[in-house]
Amino acid sequence: MNYKIRALREKLKSLNLEGMIVTNPVNIKYLTNIDAKTQGILLITRKENIFLTYTMYIEDVNKTLTIDDEIIVADMRDISNEEAENFFVFCENIGFEENHVTYEQYKRLKQKYRINNMVETEKIIEKQRMIKDEEEIQKIKKACQITDDCFKHLLGYIKEGMTEKEVALEIEIFFKTHGAEDVSFSPIVAFGENSAYPHWVPGDRKVQMADPILIDMGCKYKGYCSDMTRTIFMGCILEDIKPVYNLVLKNQEYVLEEMRSNYNIKTISRSVEDSFKLNNHTLIHGLGHGVGLEVHEIPGINQKNESFLKENMVITNEPGIYLPGKYGIRIEDTVLITKQGCIKLTNSSKEYIVI
Amino acid sequence: MNYKIRALREKLKSLNLEGMIVTNPVNIKYLTNIDAKTQGILLITRKENIFLTYTMYIEDVNKTLTIDDEIIVADMRDISNEEAENFFVFCENIGFEENHVTYEQYKRLKQKYRINNMVETEKIIEKQRMIKDEEEIQKIKKACQITDDCFKHLLGYIKEGMTEKEVALEIEIFFKTHGAEDVSFSPIVAFGENSAYPHWVPGDRKVQMADPILIDMGCKYKGYCSDMTRTIFMGCILEDIKPVYNLVLKNQEYVLEEMRSNYNIKTISRSVEDSFKLNNHTLIHGLGHGVGLEVHEIPGINQKNESFLKENMVITNEPGIYLPGKYGIRIEDTVLITKQGCIKLTNSSKEYIVI
C-alpha cells in the first residue's frame, strides 16, 4: 500500500475509526494520484481500498494506479445495494469529510452504505498534506521556477499603455507554453490605484508612467502549485511609495530569516502586524498560507493560528500594505520550511524594479 | 425588489418557508448580480434581504447593487451573535441549499442563526434559473456568437503538426481577446483516436493527415455561458467515418426540429438512443443540459428526466458516437426553446469541414 494511504489508515485507527469515505477529489488525488477531474469516491474499508467511479474514467484510473497503491477500481453502477451495504458491515464508526460533503450527500452516503455512525474527521487528510515529501517538493520547486521565468519575461513584455487584462493573459500563455499545465489561480494584475485591492480582478486599466504594478501569480506543475507576488514600477517610483515598499520588504525578509520548524505561527504573524502598526499601517489579510495541490491550503499563517511550523511544510510569506485610492504593495514568496530555517522556492528579485 | 428575489419569495411562501439562507455564489449572482467570486451569504428574512460579506468586498458589492434590489449589505464581522439570532427570530422553517451547504456549514448556520428547522429546498433557485429572461438570453447569444467567431478563426489557424494543447490555448486566447471574460470550461480538443473520449484533456498529440478533430468549447460573456462542439477533419475524411458522422448529424438535426416548449425530455432523448441502437451504436452520455450562469445546469436532457421543456430554457443538443481506439464524433449546439420550436444560438456550419 502506498505510504500516504498507510499513514491515513494508522491515523484512522488511532481515532477509533474503522474506515473512511473520501469524497474531496483533491484528497483523492493526494492519496492515489488519480486526476482530480475524475468523478468518484474512495472507500477506505477494513479490508481494502476501493475507488468507485464511472465507466468513462476506468481506463484512465487503471493507467494511473500502480500495484503499490493496492486500490480496487470498480464501476459505481455495477455495485449492487447489497454490495454497498457490505463495505462497512459490522463497523461502528466511519469517518467522512464534513468540510467537503454536502448535507444532501451526507444523507445519501449514510443510507447507501448503511453506516451506523458517520464521524467528522476535521481535515485529517488536509493535515497530512501539510507536510510535503521529496517528490511533492520537487514539483512545487519546478512550478516556482516556471513562475520566476514568467516574471523575468514580463519585465521585458510590459509596456506603457498595456491593459491589466493583456498582462494577465500573457501570464497564462507563458505558463501554458513553458511546461505548466495551468495557472494555479487567475493572475492578479493591478495597476496604480487598483493595487490597493488585495484581490483585484484585471480589467481595462492601462499602465501609465509612475504606476505601481502589482502582479500575483502562480502555476501548476504536475498538480502542484506556486504562488508569488511582486510589485514593480512603470518608469519611476514615486518617492512617497519607497518607505512603504521598504517596510513591506523589511518585514518579508525578517519573516524569511525567522521561519523554521517548530516556530510559532502566531508569533511570527504578530511580529509583522506590530511592525506595521508602529508605522501606522495594518496587515489586512493573513501573512501567508500553505501551498501544495491547492494554492490555498492549511496552515493559515495568521494570528489566530496557535500551531507551529513543521519541517517540509511549504507556505507563502506575503505581507502587504494597501492605501485605498492610492496604491498597494505586496511581496510574496513560496518557501519550504526546514529544521534550520526556510528555503525560498521563488527567487525573483525584490529590489526596486522600474520598467 | 428585483423580480428574481420577488419570485423566490413567493415560492418560499408557497412552501411554508419563512426565509432562506442562500450560500451558493452562483445563485447569489443570479438573484443579486453580485460577482460569484465574492465571499458572502444572502439571507432572505421575513423583513428584508441581507447580504453578509467581508470588508474587502463591501465597496464592490455596493457598486453592483441598485435601489431596485432592496438588499442590505453588512460586514459579517460587525454582526453580533445577538443580531445573528434575530434575523430568523420567531420563524419555524427556514430553507437552505442542501446540495451546496457542507455538513459542517449546515451545523454552523443552524447554530449561529438559531434556526429551529432548516428545510431542504431541492434546487429551488436552480429551477427558477432554468427559465431565462430577455437580458440573460442576450448575454448567452453574445457568448455563442463569440464562440462561432472562434470556430471560424480556428479553421484558418489549425495546421498539420500542431498539438491539442496549442489549439486549446488558442481558443482561450481568442475568447479573452474578443470580448469574453473567460472560457466557460477548459476546451476539449481531441485529435484522431483521442476523440473517442468524450471528456478528453488536450495533450501533446499532434494533428495528422486524415485525423478527425473534435473541438468542444464555450466562453462566458457577462457571466453567461456558451457551449458548442464540432468535429472537423485534417486533409480528408476517411470513408468509414462518413456514415457515423451522418448518423450523429441526422439525429442532432432531428432533435432541433422536434424541440419546443412542453415537449417531453425523456421522449426526445429516447428517440436518439433508439436511432443509435438501430445502427449498432450507443449514446453513452446525456443528450444535453441546461446552459446559463453555469455551463452545466438543470435540466439534464436524458432518459431519466420525466419533465418537459419550457419556453425560454437554454439547453444543449449534443449527440455523440465514440468508437474506442478509432475516433469519436460529437455535434453540439446551444439552443433556445420557444413555443413554436427552438432557435439555434450557435450557428457554425455542420457540413463536412476539411481543413
XYZ file of C-alpha atoms in Angstrom:
710
model
C 0.000 0.000 0.000
C 1.388 3.462 -0.768
C 2.715 5.268 2.300
C 0.130 8.059 2.174
C -2.811 5.675 2.471
C -0.929 3.655 5.098
C -0.362 6.789 7.189
C -4.034 7.698 6.850
C -5.067 4.206 7.961
C -2.880 4.451 11.039
C -4.378 7.801 11.908
C -7.893 6.404 11.461
C -7.030 3.534 13.764
C -5.771 5.921 16.432
C -9.094 7.749 16.204
C -11.053 4.521 16.586
C -12.427 4.802 13.068
C -12.938 1.583 11.151
C -12.916 3.201 7.743
C -13.401 6.430 5.854
C -15.237 7.770 2.844
C -13.040 10.210 0.920
C -15.017 12.467 -1.420
C -12.793 15.536 -1.902
C -11.154 14.989 -5.323
C -8.004 16.822 -4.251
C -7.603 14.492 -1.290
C -8.201 11.520 -3.576
C -5.519 12.880 -5.933
C -3.159 13.179 -2.966
C -3.748 9.615 -1.772
C -3.919 7.867 -5.144
C -2.595 10.189 -7.853
C -5.956 9.855 -9.642
C -6.639 13.096 -11.536
C -8.855 15.462 -9.549
C -11.196 15.854 -12.539
C -12.206 12.198 -12.187
C -15.623 11.721 -10.630
C -15.552 9.084 -7.932
C -15.167 8.313 -4.253
C -12.524 6.431 -2.324
C -13.643 3.973 0.327
C -11.085 3.018 2.962
C -12.615 -0.127 4.407
C -11.258 -2.542 6.982
C -10.212 -4.958 4.270
C -9.309 -2.856 1.267
C -9.199 0.458 -0.560
C -11.859 0.848 -3.238
C -12.202 3.613 -5.805
C -15.744 3.785 -7.173
C -16.045 5.702 -10.423
C -17.892 5.761 -13.741
C -17.295 3.761 -16.934
C -15.618 6.558 -18.857
C -12.909 7.084 -16.220
C -11.999 3.447 -15.551
C -9.322 3.043 -18.239
C -7.555 6.231 -17.169
C -7.718 5.372 -13.467
C -6.260 1.943 -14.078
C -3.396 3.507 -16.028
C -2.678 5.859 -13.116
C -2.716 3.364 -10.258
C 0.268 1.130 -9.553
C 0.486 -2.205 -7.777
C 1.858 -0.329 -4.763
C -1.379 1.569 -4.320
C -3.433 -1.559 -3.553
C -6.630 0.079 -4.698
C -9.533 -1.804 -6.234
C -11.302 0.085 -9.017
C -14.987 -0.526 -9.662
C -17.778 0.958 -11.713
C -20.217 2.755 -9.416
C -23.098 1.422 -11.489
C -22.005 -2.212 -11.112
C -22.247 -2.071 -7.321
C -25.499 -3.550 -6.058
C -27.198 -2.177 -2.973
C -26.201 -5.322 -1.139
C -22.534 -4.905 -2.046
C -22.668 -1.258 -0.999
C -24.084 -2.218 2.371
C -21.320 -4.770 2.838
C -18.369 -2.392 2.513
C -18.729 -1.205 6.097
C -20.688 -4.092 7.569
C -20.103 -4.655 11.305
C -18.396 -1.260 11.516
C -19.463 1.269 14.075
C -17.579 4.482 13.233
C -16.728 5.576 9.703
C -15.013 8.882 9.010
C -16.151 11.397 6.385
C -15.126 14.851 5.199
C -17.620 17.186 6.833
C -15.973 20.205 5.163
C -16.499 18.791 1.708
C -19.570 16.558 1.766
C -22.817 18.457 1.210
C -25.699 17.919 3.577
C -27.504 16.051 0.797
C -24.502 13.814 0.074
C -24.092 13.091 3.775
C -27.594 11.706 3.960
C -27.169 9.702 0.778
C -23.827 8.169 1.801
C -25.102 7.268 5.252
C -28.071 5.486 3.778
C -26.387 3.854 0.772
C -23.524 2.344 2.767
C -25.670 1.728 5.858
C -23.263 3.473 8.167
C -24.135 3.488 11.842
C -22.105 6.481 12.818
C -20.528 8.885 10.356
C -17.765 10.690 12.200
C -16.322 14.110 11.343
C -12.607 13.847 10.632
C -11.598 17.526 10.971
C -9.418 17.831 7.839
C -7.473 14.676 8.672
C -6.134 14.367 5.104
C -5.538 18.101 4.674
C -3.413 17.946 7.823
C -1.394 15.075 6.370
C -0.984 17.091 3.163
C 0.660 19.950 5.093
C 3.953 18.024 5.232
C 5.342 17.529 1.734
C 7.539 14.636 0.645
C 10.554 14.961 -1.649
C 8.557 14.281 -4.808
C 5.968 16.929 -3.912
C 8.664 19.463 -3.073
C 10.355 18.870 -6.428
C 7.089 19.543 -8.246
C 6.456 22.755 -6.300
C 10.060 23.841 -6.971
C 9.515 23.351 -10.673
C 6.255 25.351 -10.563
C 8.121 28.135 -8.724
C 10.902 28.120 -11.274
C 8.438 28.497 -14.153
C 6.919 31.406 -12.195
C 10.310 33.097 -11.843
C 10.877 32.640 -15.570
C 7.488 34.192 -16.265
C 8.322 37.192 -14.093
C 11.555 37.729 -15.985
C 9.624 37.509 -19.244
C 7.077 40.079 -18.056
C 9.792 42.634 -17.275
C 10.547 42.789 -20.992
C 6.939 42.395 -22.075
C 5.006 45.071 -20.176
C 4.892 48.410 -21.997
C 3.151 51.691 -21.231
C -0.463 51.614 -22.409
C -0.990 47.866 -21.955
C -4.073 46.800 -20.004
C -4.168 44.642 -16.893
C -6.117 42.032 -18.881
C -3.421 41.863 -21.564
C -0.716 41.224 -18.987
C -2.868 38.627 -17.191
C -3.425 36.788 -20.469
C 0.299 36.875 -21.257
C 0.944 35.223 -17.879
C -1.475 32.412 -18.707
C 0.065 31.942 -22.136
C 3.589 31.891 -20.723
C 2.714 29.258 -18.141
C 0.919 27.000 -20.585
C 3.754 27.189 -23.122
C 6.562 26.682 -20.613
C 5.733 23.361 -19.016
C 2.952 24.242 -16.589
C -0.413 22.613 -17.176
C -2.383 25.568 -15.871
C -2.390 28.669 -13.704
C -2.820 27.886 -10.012
C -5.305 30.803 -9.802
C -6.422 33.633 -12.096
C -3.451 36.024 -12.048
C -3.914 39.316 -10.233
C -2.525 42.210 -12.266
C -3.296 45.610 -10.727
C -2.050 48.985 -11.957
C -1.845 52.192 -9.940
C -4.756 52.712 -7.535
C -6.104 49.219 -8.331
C -3.143 47.691 -6.499
C -4.823 48.836 -3.265
C -7.335 45.957 -3.672
C -5.686 42.724 -2.497
C -7.989 40.573 -4.713
C -8.233 42.821 -7.752
C -9.626 41.285 -10.949
C -7.666 42.511 -14.019
C -9.610 44.984 -16.133
C -9.083 47.517 -18.901
C -6.977 49.993 -16.892
C -3.865 50.887 -18.900
C -0.474 51.147 -17.272
C 0.815 54.721 -17.057
C 4.039 56.436 -16.089
C 4.801 56.107 -12.332
C 2.200 53.375 -11.743
C 2.984 50.626 -9.281
C 2.284 47.267 -10.965
C 1.243 44.514 -8.584
C 1.487 41.022 -10.041
C 0.337 37.995 -8.026
C 0.603 34.768 -9.995
C 1.325 31.077 -9.873
C 1.136 27.953 -11.980
C 0.565 24.230 -11.595
C 3.206 21.671 -12.413
C 2.071 18.030 -12.262
C -0.748 19.142 -9.994
C 1.385 21.216 -7.602
C 1.115 24.977 -7.229
C 3.353 28.008 -6.929
C 2.402 31.466 -5.661
C 4.436 34.671 -5.942
C 3.770 38.417 -5.801
C 5.986 41.279 -6.860
C 5.236 44.994 -7.050
C 7.224 46.808 -9.729
C 7.004 50.288 -11.234
C 6.421 51.893 -14.613
C 9.047 54.477 -15.474
C 9.831 55.712 -11.972
C 8.987 55.225 -8.312
C 7.119 57.992 -6.535
C 9.209 58.982 -3.542
C 6.387 58.544 -1.007
C 5.961 54.909 -2.056
C 9.538 53.992 -1.176
C 9.175 53.931 2.632
C 6.054 51.755 2.299
C 7.811 49.392 -0.114
C 10.789 49.228 2.227
C 8.588 48.470 5.231
C 6.864 45.599 3.423
C 10.166 44.243 2.153
C 11.879 44.532 5.533
C 9.101 42.523 7.136
C 9.008 39.959 4.365
C 12.744 39.400 4.765
C 12.563 39.359 8.543
C 9.998 36.561 8.312
C 12.230 34.632 5.897
C 15.039 34.824 8.430
C 12.888 33.759 11.352
C 10.809 30.955 9.896
C 11.930 27.419 10.706
C 10.352 24.242 12.021
C 8.793 24.486 15.481
C 8.414 28.232 15.155
C 5.112 29.555 16.479
C 2.844 30.744 13.650
C 1.041 33.274 15.806
C 4.274 34.899 16.978
C 5.651 35.356 13.504
C 2.400 36.801 12.231
C 2.131 39.136 15.190
C 5.653 40.456 14.660
C 4.655 41.734 11.211
C 1.392 43.177 12.445
C 3.205 45.001 15.220
C 5.836 46.379 12.889
C 3.108 47.655 10.537
C 1.175 49.209 13.422
C 4.241 51.038 14.670
C 4.321 52.676 11.254
C 0.585 53.412 11.188
C -0.271 50.634 8.773
C -2.381 47.497 9.113
C -1.946 43.956 7.824
C -5.462 43.430 6.460
C -5.027 39.815 5.319
C -3.203 36.730 6.518
C 0.579 36.736 6.332
C 0.504 33.522 4.314
C -0.909 30.048 3.729
C 0.107 26.524 2.833
C 0.718 25.651 -0.833
C 0.533 22.246 -2.475
C -2.079 20.548 -4.640
C -4.154 23.651 -3.933
C -2.827 27.168 -3.939
C -4.529 27.855 -0.597
C -4.056 25.072 1.923
C -3.707 24.854 5.650
C -1.907 26.062 7.673
C -3.148 29.640 7.513
C -0.276 31.869 8.648
C -2.122 34.326 10.849
C -2.556 35.496 14.424
C -5.364 33.050 15.117
C -3.247 30.002 14.365
C -1.844 28.599 17.614
C 0.149 25.832 15.936
C 3.779 25.523 14.853
C 5.638 25.410 11.579
C 6.948 21.960 10.732
C 9.765 20.650 8.583
C 8.733 20.223 4.929
C 5.741 22.490 5.081
C 5.530 24.720 2.007
C 3.948 28.079 2.762
C 3.774 31.617 1.462
C 5.145 34.728 3.117
C 3.220 37.694 1.764
C 2.921 40.859 3.801
C 1.153 43.754 2.088
C 0.137 47.346 2.763
C -2.868 48.855 0.973
C -3.695 52.555 0.786
C -7.182 52.879 -0.753
C -7.353 55.352 -3.613
C -3.564 55.409 -3.869
C -1.714 52.099 -4.223
C -0.814 48.796 -2.596
C 2.466 46.975 -2.114
C 2.657 43.205 -1.615
C 5.727 40.992 -1.791
C 5.291 37.230 -1.648
C 7.464 34.143 -1.865
C 6.660 30.452 -1.675
C 9.039 28.898 0.860
C 9.991 25.487 2.198
C 10.346 25.098 5.963
C 13.389 23.184 7.178
C 14.898 22.460 10.573
C 17.482 25.180 10.226
C 15.394 27.844 8.565
C 13.497 28.232 5.366
C 14.383 27.957 1.708
C 12.869 30.347 -0.805
C 11.410 28.447 -3.750
C 10.559 31.602 -5.697
C 13.660 33.639 -6.369
C 12.721 36.706 -8.394
C 14.386 39.943 -7.343
C 12.711 42.052 -4.674
C 14.835 45.156 -5.243
C 13.084 48.186 -6.708
C 12.329 47.244 -10.284
C 11.487 50.028 -12.717
C 10.479 49.042 -16.242
C -37.395 44.392 -5.013
C -35.940 42.840 -8.183
C -38.293 40.327 -9.806
C -35.993 37.351 -9.266
C -35.952 37.769 -5.487
C -39.675 38.520 -5.514
C -40.379 35.284 -7.399
C -38.196 33.369 -4.955
C -40.052 34.898 -2.000
C -43.379 33.854 -3.467
C -42.124 30.337 -3.975
C -40.850 30.220 -0.397
C -44.233 31.379 0.848
C -45.991 28.654 -1.107
C -43.692 26.116 0.552
C -44.459 27.495 4.007
C -40.890 28.701 4.445
C -40.385 31.909 6.367
C -36.980 32.643 4.921
C -33.951 31.155 3.244
C -30.194 31.125 3.550
C -28.577 31.287 0.104
C -24.939 30.157 0.105
C -24.269 29.067 -3.487
C -22.388 32.020 -5.032
C -23.866 31.326 -8.476
C -27.378 31.541 -7.066
C -26.424 34.748 -5.260
C -25.101 36.125 -8.556
C -28.394 35.187 -10.212
C -30.518 36.890 -7.570
C -28.393 39.975 -6.951
C -25.821 40.310 -9.746
C -23.083 40.222 -7.084
C -19.962 38.648 -8.621
C -19.724 34.934 -7.822
C -16.141 35.390 -6.577
C -17.435 37.475 -3.672
C -17.465 35.602 -0.376
C -20.745 36.057 1.426
C -24.214 34.713 2.113
C -27.640 36.056 1.291
C -30.314 35.928 3.978
C -33.908 36.165 2.808
C -35.692 37.059 6.029
C -39.323 37.926 6.660
C -38.499 41.611 6.748
C -35.606 42.103 4.389
C -32.849 40.751 2.159
C -29.387 40.917 3.714
C -26.048 40.187 2.073
C -23.381 39.425 4.653
C -19.845 39.710 3.348
C -16.340 40.792 4.321
C -14.766 44.254 4.464
C -12.790 43.949 1.256
C -15.882 43.171 -0.862
C -18.247 45.814 0.520
C -17.325 48.655 -1.836
C -17.685 46.436 -4.887
C -20.975 44.939 -3.736
C -22.450 48.363 -3.104
C -21.430 49.429 -6.595
C -23.200 46.375 -8.073
C -26.495 46.594 -6.216
C -29.221 49.001 -7.298
C -32.076 50.528 -5.363
C -34.380 48.018 -7.071
C -32.623 45.113 -5.419
C -33.618 46.158 -1.880
C -30.691 44.336 -0.357
C -28.972 45.432 2.829
C -25.206 44.893 2.814
C -23.375 44.253 6.064
C -19.936 43.218 7.201
C -20.070 39.657 8.537
C -17.687 40.666 11.325
C -19.892 43.544 12.516
C -22.827 41.233 13.196
C -23.063 40.317 16.872
C -24.326 36.921 17.950
C -27.484 38.582 19.168
C -28.129 40.226 15.810
C -27.490 36.929 14.042
C -30.033 35.203 16.254
C -32.583 37.885 15.489
C -32.629 37.508 11.705
C -34.929 34.498 11.885
C -36.450 35.027 15.311
C -39.975 33.569 15.724
C -39.514 31.636 12.464
C -40.157 27.935 12.313
C -38.987 26.802 8.857
C -36.034 28.312 7.022
C -34.868 26.959 3.678
C -31.248 26.131 2.815
C -29.360 24.676 -0.133
C -28.708 21.073 0.845
C -26.845 20.456 -2.422
C -24.362 23.206 -1.726
C -24.006 23.597 2.037
C -21.430 21.247 3.534
C -22.365 19.183 6.559
C -20.072 21.368 8.652
C -21.633 24.598 7.336
C -25.114 23.240 7.964
C -24.345 22.750 11.621
C -22.710 26.165 11.895
C -25.565 28.038 10.177
C -28.200 26.269 12.240
C -26.448 27.217 15.430
C -25.356 30.740 14.511
C -28.776 31.869 13.318
C -30.650 29.757 15.905
C -32.858 28.135 13.301
C -35.493 25.736 14.560
C -35.960 23.791 11.393
C -33.658 24.030 8.396
C -35.611 22.781 5.400
C -34.163 21.313 2.183
C -35.245 23.380 -0.812
C -34.491 20.908 -3.638
C -32.739 23.285 -6.045
C -35.484 25.886 -5.763
C -33.250 28.628 -7.217
C -31.673 26.387 -9.855
C -35.202 25.570 -11.030
C -36.002 29.278 -11.289
C -32.758 29.756 -13.234
C -33.884 27.240 -15.889
C -36.142 29.865 -17.486
C -34.074 32.717 -18.860
C -35.256 36.304 -19.211
C -34.527 38.535 -22.200
C -31.381 40.012 -20.663
C -29.968 36.569 -19.888
C -30.770 35.312 -23.387
C -28.983 38.286 -24.936
C -25.855 37.530 -22.919
C -25.895 33.853 -23.899
C -26.423 34.855 -27.549
C -23.379 37.065 -27.393
C -21.311 34.249 -25.819
C -22.483 31.940 -28.618
C -21.577 34.472 -31.270
C -18.041 34.818 -29.903
C -17.852 31.011 -29.979
C -18.887 30.916 -33.638
C -16.257 33.553 -34.405
C -13.660 31.482 -32.608
C -14.574 28.406 -34.633
C -14.181 30.355 -37.855
C -10.797 31.564 -36.637
C -9.667 28.017 -35.809
C -10.433 26.777 -39.333
C -7.667 29.039 -40.601
C -5.423 28.525 -37.586
C -5.080 24.747 -37.201
C -2.224 23.298 -39.244
C -0.799 19.775 -39.513
C 1.643 19.077 -36.702
C 0.007 21.345 -34.125
C -0.719 19.808 -30.731
C -4.084 19.608 -28.985
C -2.694 21.854 -26.243
C -1.703 24.542 -28.740
C -5.187 24.636 -30.220
C -6.796 24.679 -26.748
C -4.607 27.631 -25.754
C -5.503 29.473 -28.961
C -9.185 29.054 -28.072
C -8.611 30.608 -24.647
C -6.644 33.477 -26.165
C -9.299 34.122 -28.801
C -12.087 34.250 -26.238
C -10.230 36.547 -23.883
C -9.278 38.939 -26.668
C -12.711 39.030 -28.312
C -14.983 40.231 -25.557
C -15.459 37.134 -23.403
C -14.199 37.327 -19.842
C -13.266 33.667 -19.688
C -13.796 30.185 -21.082
C -16.947 28.526 -19.744
C -14.904 25.303 -19.300
C -11.441 24.086 -20.309
C -11.770 23.478 -24.049
C -11.740 19.878 -25.230
C -9.517 19.446 -28.279
C -9.097 15.802 -29.309
C -7.270 14.523 -32.385
C -7.719 11.130 -34.047
C -8.250 8.260 -31.592
C -8.436 10.724 -28.664
C -11.777 11.982 -29.965
C -13.249 8.678 -28.747
C -13.009 10.007 -25.155
C -15.941 12.368 -24.524
C -14.041 14.252 -21.777
C -10.554 14.232 -23.282
C -7.974 16.598 -21.759
C -5.812 18.191 -24.507
C -2.279 16.796 -24.606
C 0.760 16.702 -26.856
C -0.770 14.604 -29.653
C -0.068 16.294 -32.995
C -2.719 16.528 -35.664
C -2.014 14.311 -38.675
C -3.465 13.799 -42.109
C -6.990 12.224 -42.000
C -7.467 12.869 -38.269
C -10.901 13.805 -37.019
C -10.575 16.920 -34.824
C -13.183 17.191 -32.086
C -13.485 20.654 -30.555
C -15.855 21.287 -27.630
C -15.641 24.850 -26.352
C -17.528 27.755 -24.873
C -16.967 31.133 -23.295
C -18.514 33.417 -20.705
C -19.986 36.792 -21.557
C -21.077 38.915 -18.577
C -21.313 35.733 -16.555
C -23.327 33.714 -19.095
C -22.004 30.650 -20.908
C -21.997 29.145 -24.383
C -21.251 25.541 -25.337
C -20.607 24.163 -28.834
C -18.936 21.088 -30.354
C -17.876 20.458 -33.911
C -15.922 17.560 -35.392
C -13.850 18.514 -38.406
C -11.133 16.723 -40.402
C -7.480 17.210 -41.319
C -6.841 16.843 -45.047
C -9.540 14.277 -45.839
C -12.356 12.261 -44.316
C -11.916 8.504 -44.047
C -14.830 6.914 -45.867
C -15.902 4.713 -42.942
C -16.329 7.798 -40.741
C -18.914 9.371 -43.032
C -21.893 7.151 -42.126
C -21.174 7.696 -38.406
C -20.896 11.455 -38.892
C -24.122 11.433 -40.892
C -25.948 9.451 -38.218
C -24.885 11.885 -35.472
C -25.789 14.898 -37.605
C -29.149 13.445 -38.674
C -30.085 12.927 -35.037
C -28.807 16.318 -33.956
C -30.930 17.958 -36.643
C -33.951 15.808 -35.890
C -33.795 16.965 -32.275
C -33.544 20.605 -33.394
C -36.718 20.149 -35.398
C -38.627 18.450 -32.617
C -37.673 20.510 -29.581
C -40.208 23.077 -28.401
C -41.889 24.045 -25.153
C -43.971 21.314 -23.492
C -42.041 18.614 -25.299
C -41.210 15.608 -23.144
C -37.475 15.423 -22.378
C -37.459 11.664 -21.986
C -39.119 11.085 -25.355
C -36.689 13.239 -27.252
C -33.698 11.614 -25.601
C -35.064 8.154 -26.241
C -35.581 8.860 -29.924
C -31.845 9.474 -30.348
C -30.904 6.440 -28.289
C -33.198 4.265 -30.378
C -31.863 5.592 -33.647
C -28.284 4.925 -32.478
C -29.190 1.410 -31.322
C -30.771 0.573 -34.656
C -27.369 1.337 -36.164
C -25.450 -0.631 -33.514
C -24.224 2.418 -31.642
C -24.880 3.690 -28.124
C -25.429 7.169 -26.706
C -23.043 6.922 -23.741
C -23.748 10.369 -22.269
C -26.726 12.670 -21.858
C -28.154 14.270 -24.974
C -27.770 17.714 -23.428
C -28.071 20.012 -20.421
C -29.175 23.485 -19.419
C -26.791 26.415 -20.000
C -26.733 29.746 -18.198
C -24.555 31.162 -15.447
C -23.017 27.694 -15.368
C -22.166 25.648 -18.407
C -23.903 22.613 -16.898
C -27.267 23.412 -15.355
C -30.537 21.616 -14.953
C -32.469 20.312 -16.803
C -30.380 17.311 -17.806
C -31.634 16.184 -21.216
C -31.666 12.429 -20.733
C -33.934 9.405 -20.498
C -34.294 9.697 -16.734
C -35.777 13.169 -16.884
C -39.577 12.925 -16.764
C -40.151 16.669 -17.105
C -40.930 18.929 -20.045
C -39.080 21.561 -21.998
C -40.309 25.084 -21.281
C -40.275 28.339 -23.179
C -37.029 30.297 -22.647
C -34.981 27.384 -21.444
C -31.500 27.393 -22.974
C -30.107 23.896 -23.435
C -27.567 21.980 -25.472
C -28.258 19.326 -28.074
C -25.154 17.161 -28.342
C -25.437 13.586 -29.572
C -22.135 11.737 -29.989
C -20.825 8.344 -31.055
C -17.497 7.062 -29.716
C -15.527 4.136 -31.117
C -12.679 3.378 -28.690
C -9.286 3.122 -30.342
C -10.652 4.714 -33.514
C -12.465 8.046 -33.246
C -15.477 9.903 -31.889
C -17.991 12.253 -33.481
C -19.971 14.819 -31.466
C -22.001 17.727 -32.773
C -23.433 20.229 -30.300
C -25.399 23.455 -30.395
C -26.695 25.723 -27.653
C -30.385 26.374 -28.346
C -33.235 28.488 -27.023
C -36.599 26.796 -26.538
C -39.638 28.709 -27.776
C -43.330 27.930 -28.086
C -43.063 27.153 -31.773
C -39.764 25.302 -31.807
C -36.193 26.085 -30.941
C -33.692 28.683 -32.054
C -30.055 27.752 -32.521
C -27.794 30.223 -30.722
C -24.591 28.675 -32.087
C -24.544 28.784 -35.851
C -21.261 27.307 -37.101
C -21.534 25.009 -40.101
C -22.162 21.300 -39.503
C -21.354 20.201 -43.051
C -18.209 18.107 -43.524
C -15.356 20.512 -42.922
C -11.905 19.504 -44.141
C -9.014 21.805 -43.317
